[in-house]
PDB file of N, CA and C in Angstrom:
ATOM      1  N   MET A  93    -100.919 -43.417 106.072  1.00 87.00           N
ATOM      2  CA  MET A  93     -99.702 -42.631 106.062  1.00 87.00           C
ATOM      3  C   MET A  93     -99.020 -42.821 104.707  1.00 87.00           C
ATOM      4  N   ILE A  94     -98.601 -41.716 104.123  1.00 88.00           N
ATOM      5  CA  ILE A  94     -97.854 -41.749 102.864  1.00 88.00           C
ATOM      6  C   ILE A  94     -96.394 -41.471 103.186  1.00 88.00           C
ATOM      7  N   GLU A  95     -95.526 -42.328 102.697  1.00 88.00           N
ATOM      8  CA  GLU A  95     -94.088 -42.162 102.890  1.00 88.00           C
ATOM      9  C   GLU A  95     -93.479 -41.741 101.562  1.00 88.00           C
ATOM     10  N   VAL A  96     -92.813 -40.608 101.558  1.00 89.00           N
ATOM     11  CA  VAL A  96     -92.158 -40.091 100.354  1.00 89.00           C
ATOM     12  C   VAL A  96     -90.659 -40.159 100.596  1.00 89.00           C
ATOM     13  N   ARG A  97     -89.977 -40.936  99.775  1.00 89.00           N
ATOM     14  CA  ARG A  97     -88.513 -41.036  99.880  1.00 89.00           C
ATOM     15  C   ARG A  97     -87.900 -40.140  98.818  1.00 89.00           C
ATOM     16  N   LEU A  98     -86.963 -39.342  99.241  1.00 90.00           N
ATOM     17  CA  LEU A  98     -86.361 -38.343  98.365  1.00 90.00           C
ATOM     18  C   LEU A  98     -84.899 -38.667  98.108  1.00 90.00           C
ATOM     19  N   PHE A  99     -84.485 -38.462  96.876  1.00 88.00           N
ATOM     20  CA  PHE A  99     -83.114 -38.763  96.480  1.00 88.00           C
ATOM     21  C   PHE A  99     -82.519 -37.570  95.748  1.00 88.00           C
ATOM     22  N   GLY A 100     -81.208 -37.531  95.704  1.00 87.00           N
ATOM     23  CA  GLY A 100     -80.507 -36.479  94.976  1.00 87.00           C
ATOM     24  C   GLY A 100     -80.815 -35.097  95.525  1.00 87.00           C
ATOM     25  N   ASP A 101     -81.041 -34.147  94.630  1.00 88.00           N
ATOM     26  CA  ASP A 101     -81.310 -32.761  95.023  1.00 88.00           C
ATOM     27  C   ASP A 101     -82.619 -32.601  95.799  1.00 88.00           C
ATOM     28  N   LEU A 102     -83.500 -33.583  95.729  1.00 91.00           N
ATOM     29  CA  LEU A 102     -84.789 -33.481  96.411  1.00 91.00           C
ATOM     30  C   LEU A 102     -84.671 -33.660  97.922  1.00 91.00           C
ATOM     31  N   TRP A 103     -83.505 -34.043  98.409  1.00 88.00           N
ATOM     32  CA  TRP A 103     -83.307 -34.199  99.860  1.00 88.00           C
ATOM     33  C   TRP A 103     -83.635 -32.917 100.608  1.00 88.00           C
ATOM     34  N   ARG A 104     -83.511 -31.773  99.945  1.00 89.00           N
ATOM     35  CA  ARG A 104     -83.750 -30.486 100.621  1.00 89.00           C
ATOM     36  C   ARG A 104     -85.205 -30.338 101.079  1.00 89.00           C
ATOM     37  N   TYR A 105     -86.108 -31.150 100.562  1.00 88.00           N
ATOM     38  CA  TYR A 105     -87.515 -31.091 100.963  1.00 88.00           C
ATOM     39  C   TYR A 105     -87.829 -31.985 102.163  1.00 88.00           C
ATOM     40  N   ALA A 106     -86.865 -32.749 102.620  1.00 85.00           N
ATOM     41  CA  ALA A 106     -87.111 -33.739 103.679  1.00 85.00           C
ATOM     42  C   ALA A 106     -87.309 -33.085 105.035  1.00 85.00           C
ATOM     43  N   ASP A 107     -88.231 -33.659 105.800  1.00 74.00           N
ATOM     44  CA  ASP A 107     -88.434 -33.246 107.185  1.00 74.00           C
ATOM     45  C   ASP A 107     -87.386 -33.899 108.079  1.00 74.00           C
ATOM     46  N   ASP A 108     -86.966 -35.094 107.679  1.00 70.00           N
ATOM     47  CA  ASP A 108     -86.121 -35.906 108.546  1.00 70.00           C
ATOM     48  C   ASP A 108     -85.043 -36.581 107.713  1.00 70.00           C
ATOM     49  N   LEU A 109     -83.788 -36.294 108.010  1.00 69.00           N
ATOM     50  CA  LEU A 109     -82.680 -36.969 107.353  1.00 69.00           C
ATOM     51  C   LEU A 109     -82.178 -38.046 108.300  1.00 69.00           C
ATOM     52  N   THR A 110     -82.266 -39.288 107.860  1.00 67.00           N
ATOM     53  CA  THR A 110     -81.838 -40.403 108.694  1.00 67.00           C
ATOM     54  C   THR A 110     -80.761 -41.182 107.968  1.00 67.00           C
ATOM     55  N   ALA A 111     -80.256 -42.206 108.624  1.00 58.00           N
ATOM     56  CA  ALA A 111     -79.246 -43.066 108.002  1.00 58.00           C
ATOM     57  C   ALA A 111     -79.826 -43.779 106.780  1.00 58.00           C
ATOM     58  N   SER A 112     -81.141 -43.977 106.759  1.00 65.00           N
ATOM     59  CA  SER A 112     -81.764 -44.667 105.625  1.00 65.00           C
ATOM     60  C   SER A 112     -82.129 -43.710 104.494  1.00 65.00           C
ATOM     61  N   GLY A 113     -81.894 -42.409 104.675  1.00 75.00           N
ATOM     62  CA  GLY A 113     -82.163 -41.460 103.608  1.00 75.00           C
ATOM     63  C   GLY A 113     -83.081 -40.341 104.041  1.00 75.00           C
ATOM     64  N   ALA A 114     -83.593 -39.617 103.048  1.00 87.00           N
ATOM     65  CA  ALA A 114     -84.474 -38.486 103.291  1.00 87.00           C
ATOM     66  C   ALA A 114     -85.917 -38.937 103.093  1.00 87.00           C
ATOM     67  N   VAL A 115     -86.729 -38.731 104.125  1.00 87.00           N
ATOM     68  CA  VAL A 115     -88.100 -39.221 104.104  1.00 87.00           C
ATOM     69  C   VAL A 115     -89.047 -38.126 104.574  1.00 87.00           C
ATOM     70  N   VAL A 116     -90.218 -38.057 103.927  1.00 87.00           N
ATOM     71  CA  VAL A 116     -91.298 -37.179 104.355  1.00 87.00           C
ATOM     72  C   VAL A 116     -92.511 -38.064 104.589  1.00 87.00           C
ATOM     73  N   TYR A 117     -93.174 -37.879 105.718  1.00 87.00           N
ATOM     74  CA  TYR A 117     -94.395 -38.631 106.022  1.00 87.00           C
ATOM     75  C   TYR A 117     -95.581 -37.676 105.989  1.00 87.00           C
ATOM     76  N   LEU A 118     -96.624 -38.081 105.282  1.00 87.00           N
ATOM     77  CA  LEU A 118     -97.839 -37.275 105.171  1.00 87.00           C
ATOM     78  C   LEU A 118     -99.047 -38.116 105.549  1.00 87.00           C
ATOM     79  N   PRO A 119    -100.066 -37.496 106.125  1.00 88.00           N
ATOM     80  CA  PRO A 119    -101.294 -38.253 106.361  1.00 88.00           C
ATOM     81  C   PRO A 119    -101.924 -38.613 105.017  1.00 88.00           C
ATOM     82  N   ALA A 120    -102.440 -39.803 104.921  1.00 83.00           N
ATOM     83  CA  ALA A 120    -103.026 -40.272 103.665  1.00 83.00           C
ATOM     84  C   ALA A 120    -104.400 -39.653 103.463  1.00 83.00           C
ATOM     85  N   GLY A 121    -104.691 -39.354 102.217  1.00 77.00           N
ATOM     86  CA  GLY A 121    -106.015 -38.889 101.833  1.00 77.00           C
ATOM     87  C   GLY A 121    -106.563 -39.830 100.782  1.00 77.00           C
ATOM     88  N   ARG A 122    -107.841 -39.971 100.749  1.00 73.00           N
ATOM     89  CA  ARG A 122    -108.436 -40.916  99.803  1.00 73.00           C
ATOM     90  C   ARG A 122    -108.162 -40.560  98.357  1.00 73.00           C
ATOM     91  N   SER A 123    -108.051 -39.286  98.045  1.00 67.00           N
ATOM     92  CA  SER A 123    -107.863 -38.891  96.657  1.00 67.00           C
ATOM     93  C   SER A 123    -106.441 -38.391  96.375  1.00 67.00           C
ATOM     94  N   SER A 124    -105.477 -38.836  97.140  1.00 78.00           N
ATOM     95  CA  SER A 124    -104.106 -38.371  96.949  1.00 78.00           C
ATOM     96  C   SER A 124    -103.475 -39.006  95.718  1.00 78.00           C
ATOM     97  N   THR A 125    -103.200 -38.177  94.727  1.00 86.00           N
ATOM     98  CA  THR A 125    -102.460 -38.617  93.554  1.00 86.00           C
ATOM     99  C   THR A 125    -100.987 -38.277  93.779  1.00 86.00           C
ATOM    100  N   VAL A 126    -100.134 -38.785  92.922  1.00 88.00           N
ATOM    101  CA  VAL A 126     -98.711 -38.456  93.038  1.00 88.00           C
ATOM    102  C   VAL A 126     -98.528 -36.950  92.904  1.00 88.00           C
ATOM    103  N   GLY A 127     -99.230 -36.336  91.986  1.00 89.00           N
ATOM    104  CA  GLY A 127     -99.142 -34.883  91.803  1.00 89.00           C
ATOM    105  C   GLY A 127     -99.570 -34.117  93.041  1.00 89.00           C
ATOM    106  N   GLN A 128    -100.645 -34.576  93.696  1.00 89.00           N
ATOM    107  CA  GLN A 128    -101.111 -33.923  94.918  1.00 89.00           C
ATOM    108  C   GLN A 128    -100.102 -34.086  96.042  1.00 89.00           C
ATOM    109  N   VAL A 129     -99.507 -35.253  96.132  1.00 90.00           N
ATOM    110  CA  VAL A 129     -98.490 -35.492  97.165  1.00 90.00           C
ATOM    111  C   VAL A 129     -97.289 -34.590  96.928  1.00 90.00           C
ATOM    112  N   LEU A 130     -96.838 -34.477  95.692  1.00 91.00           N
ATOM    113  CA  LEU A 130     -95.709 -33.596  95.381  1.00 91.00           C
ATOM    114  C   LEU A 130     -96.037 -32.159  95.751  1.00 91.00           C
ATOM    115  N   ALA A 131     -97.251 -31.720  95.455  1.00 91.00           N
ATOM    116  CA  ALA A 131     -97.657 -30.358  95.785  1.00 91.00           C
ATOM    117  C   ALA A 131     -97.644 -30.141  97.297  1.00 91.00           C
ATOM    118  N   ARG A 132     -98.097 -31.129  98.062  1.00 90.00           N
ATOM    119  CA  ARG A 132     -98.108 -31.007  99.522  1.00 90.00           C
ATOM    120  C   ARG A 132     -96.696 -30.887 100.087  1.00 90.00           C
ATOM    121  N   VAL A 133     -95.741 -31.551  99.444  1.00 91.00           N
ATOM    122  CA  VAL A 133     -94.346 -31.488  99.898  1.00 91.00           C
ATOM    123  C   VAL A 133     -93.670 -30.220  99.375  1.00 91.00           C
ATOM    124  N   GLY A 134     -94.196 -29.658  98.276  1.00 92.00           N
ATOM    125  CA  GLY A 134     -93.623 -28.453  97.689  1.00 92.00           C
ATOM    126  C   GLY A 134     -92.681 -28.720  96.543  1.00 92.00           C
ATOM    127  N   ILE A 135     -92.768 -29.901  95.947  1.00 93.00           N
ATOM    128  CA  ILE A 135     -91.875 -30.291  94.859  1.00 93.00           C
ATOM    129  C   ILE A 135     -92.535 -30.018  93.517  1.00 93.00           C
ATOM    130  N   ASP A 136     -91.823 -29.325  92.646  1.00 92.00           N
ATOM    131  CA  ASP A 136     -92.293 -29.088  91.284  1.00 92.00           C
ATOM    132  C   ASP A 136     -92.150 -30.387  90.494  1.00 92.00           C
ATOM    133  N   PRO A 137     -93.193 -30.844  89.802  1.00 89.00           N
ATOM    134  CA  PRO A 137     -93.103 -32.091  89.040  1.00 89.00           C
ATOM    135  C   PRO A 137     -91.958 -32.120  88.027  1.00 89.00           C
ATOM    136  N   ASP A 138     -91.528 -30.946  87.559  1.00 89.00           N
ATOM    137  CA  ASP A 138     -90.410 -30.895  86.611  1.00 89.00           C
ATOM    138  C   ASP A 138     -89.092 -31.348  87.239  1.00 89.00           C
ATOM    139  N   GLU A 139     -89.020 -31.368  88.570  1.00 91.00           N
ATOM    140  CA  GLU A 139     -87.812 -31.810  89.264  1.00 91.00           C
ATOM    141  C   GLU A 139     -87.750 -33.327  89.422  1.00 91.00           C
ATOM    142  N   VAL A 140     -88.834 -34.015  89.115  1.00 90.00           N
ATOM    143  CA  VAL A 140     -88.947 -35.456  89.353  1.00 90.00           C
ATOM    144  C   VAL A 140     -88.475 -36.223  88.130  1.00 90.00           C
ATOM    145  N   SER A 141     -87.599 -37.211  88.360  1.00 89.00           N
ATOM    146  CA  SER A 141     -87.130 -38.023  87.239  1.00 89.00           C
ATOM    147  C   SER A 141     -87.686 -39.444  87.280  1.00 89.00           C
ATOM    148  N   ASN A 142     -87.930 -39.988  88.458  1.00 90.00           N
ATOM    149  CA  ASN A 142     -88.494 -41.337  88.593  1.00 90.00           C
ATOM    150  C   ASN A 142     -89.556 -41.325  89.685  1.00 90.00           C
ATOM    151  N   VAL A 143     -90.631 -42.058  89.444  1.00 91.00           N
ATOM    152  CA  VAL A 143     -91.705 -42.166  90.429  1.00 91.00           C
ATOM    153  C   VAL A 143     -91.956 -43.638  90.695  1.00 91.00           C
ATOM    154  N   PHE A 144     -91.927 -44.009  91.969  1.00 90.00           N
ATOM    155  CA  PHE A 144     -92.249 -45.360  92.398  1.00 90.00           C
ATOM    156  C   PHE A 144     -93.503 -45.285  93.264  1.00 90.00           C
ATOM    157  N   VAL A 145     -94.433 -46.191  93.041  1.00 88.00           N
ATOM    158  CA  VAL A 145     -95.624 -46.303  93.881  1.00 88.00           C
ATOM    159  C   VAL A 145     -95.669 -47.731  94.400  1.00 88.00           C
ATOM    160  N   ASN A 146     -95.665 -47.867  95.711  1.00 88.00           N
ATOM    161  CA  ASN A 146     -95.629 -49.184  96.357  1.00 88.00           C
ATOM    162  C   ASN A 146     -94.467 -50.034  95.841  1.00 88.00           C
ATOM    163  N   GLY A 147     -93.331 -49.382  95.611  1.00 89.00           N
ATOM    164  CA  GLY A 147     -92.128 -50.086  95.190  1.00 89.00           C
ATOM    165  C   GLY A 147     -92.025 -50.392  93.710  1.00 89.00           C
ATOM    166  N   CYS A 148     -93.023 -49.988  92.930  1.00 92.00           N
ATOM    167  CA  CYS A 148     -93.023 -50.267  91.482  1.00 92.00           C
ATOM    168  C   CYS A 148     -92.771 -48.979  90.709  1.00 92.00           C
ATOM    169  N   LEU A 149     -91.809 -49.028  89.791  1.00 93.00           N
ATOM    170  CA  LEU A 149     -91.500 -47.875  88.957  1.00 93.00           C
ATOM    171  C   LEU A 149     -92.644 -47.623  87.989  1.00 93.00           C
ATOM    172  N   LEU A 150     -93.155 -46.387  87.981  1.00 89.00           N
ATOM    173  CA  LEU A 150     -94.206 -46.038  87.033  1.00 89.00           C
ATOM    174  C   LEU A 150     -93.583 -45.773  85.666  1.00 89.00           C
ATOM    175  N   PRO A 151     -94.226 -46.235  84.602  1.00 91.00           N
ATOM    176  CA  PRO A 151     -93.704 -45.928  83.270  1.00 91.00           C
ATOM    177  C   PRO A 151     -93.858 -44.439  82.978  1.00 91.00           C
ATOM    178  N   ARG A 152     -92.928 -43.894  82.237  1.00 84.00           N
ATOM    179  CA  ARG A 152     -92.977 -42.461  81.912  1.00 84.00           C
ATOM    180  C   ARG A 152     -94.274 -42.072  81.203  1.00 84.00           C
ATOM    181  N   SER A 153     -94.878 -42.996  80.498  1.00 87.00           N
ATOM    182  CA  SER A 153     -96.138 -42.693  79.814  1.00 87.00           C
ATOM    183  C   SER A 153     -97.252 -42.365  80.802  1.00 87.00           C
ATOM    184  N   ALA A 154     -97.123 -42.787  82.054  1.00 84.00           N
ATOM    185  CA  ALA A 154     -98.131 -42.511  83.083  1.00 84.00           C
ATOM    186  C   ALA A 154     -97.884 -41.188  83.794  1.00 84.00           C
ATOM    187  N   TYR A 155     -96.736 -40.553  83.600  1.00 81.00           N
ATOM    188  CA  TYR A 155     -96.402 -39.350  84.325  1.00 81.00           C
ATOM    189  C   TYR A 155     -97.395 -38.204  84.108  1.00 81.00           C
ATOM    190  N   PRO A 156     -97.849 -37.936  82.873  1.00 80.00           N
ATOM    191  CA  PRO A 156     -98.817 -36.843  82.723  1.00 80.00           C
ATOM    192  C   PRO A 156    -100.086 -37.067  83.540  1.00 80.00           C
ATOM    193  N   ILE A 157    -100.487 -38.297  83.689  1.00 76.00           N
ATOM    194  CA  ILE A 157    -101.700 -38.612  84.436  1.00 76.00           C
ATOM    195  C   ILE A 157    -101.438 -38.507  85.937  1.00 76.00           C
ATOM    196  N   THR A 158    -100.344 -39.093  86.400  1.00 76.00           N
ATOM    197  CA  THR A 158    -100.090 -39.160  87.841  1.00 76.00           C
ATOM    198  C   THR A 158     -99.548 -37.862  88.413  1.00 76.00           C
ATOM    199  N   LEU A 159     -98.800 -37.100  87.620  1.00 76.00           N
ATOM    200  CA  LEU A 159     -98.219 -35.875  88.126  1.00 76.00           C
ATOM    201  C   LEU A 159     -99.151 -34.685  87.950  1.00 76.00           C
ATOM    202  N   GLY A 160    -100.183 -34.840  87.129  1.00 67.00           N
ATOM    203  CA  GLY A 160    -101.163 -33.768  86.940  1.00 67.00           C
ATOM    204  C   GLY A 160    -100.645 -32.736  86.009  1.00 67.00           C
TER     205      GLY A 160
END
C-alpha cells in the first residue's frame, strides 16, 4: 500500500480528509516511481514543491529522475 499525504492546495486530490490531514491510499506496484504515483492521483509534477519518500526529504537534484 502506498500512502500519499497531501498538503496545501494539493488537498483537493484527497480521497479522505481526516483530522490527521489529506491522505490518498493506492495499491503498491513493483515499479511505482514518484512520478507514476503522482500520475495515478492526477497531480501535475509542476504542482509539487517537496517530495518525501519513507519520511526522508528527497533532494531537488533527484526530482527530474523521480518525477519523470
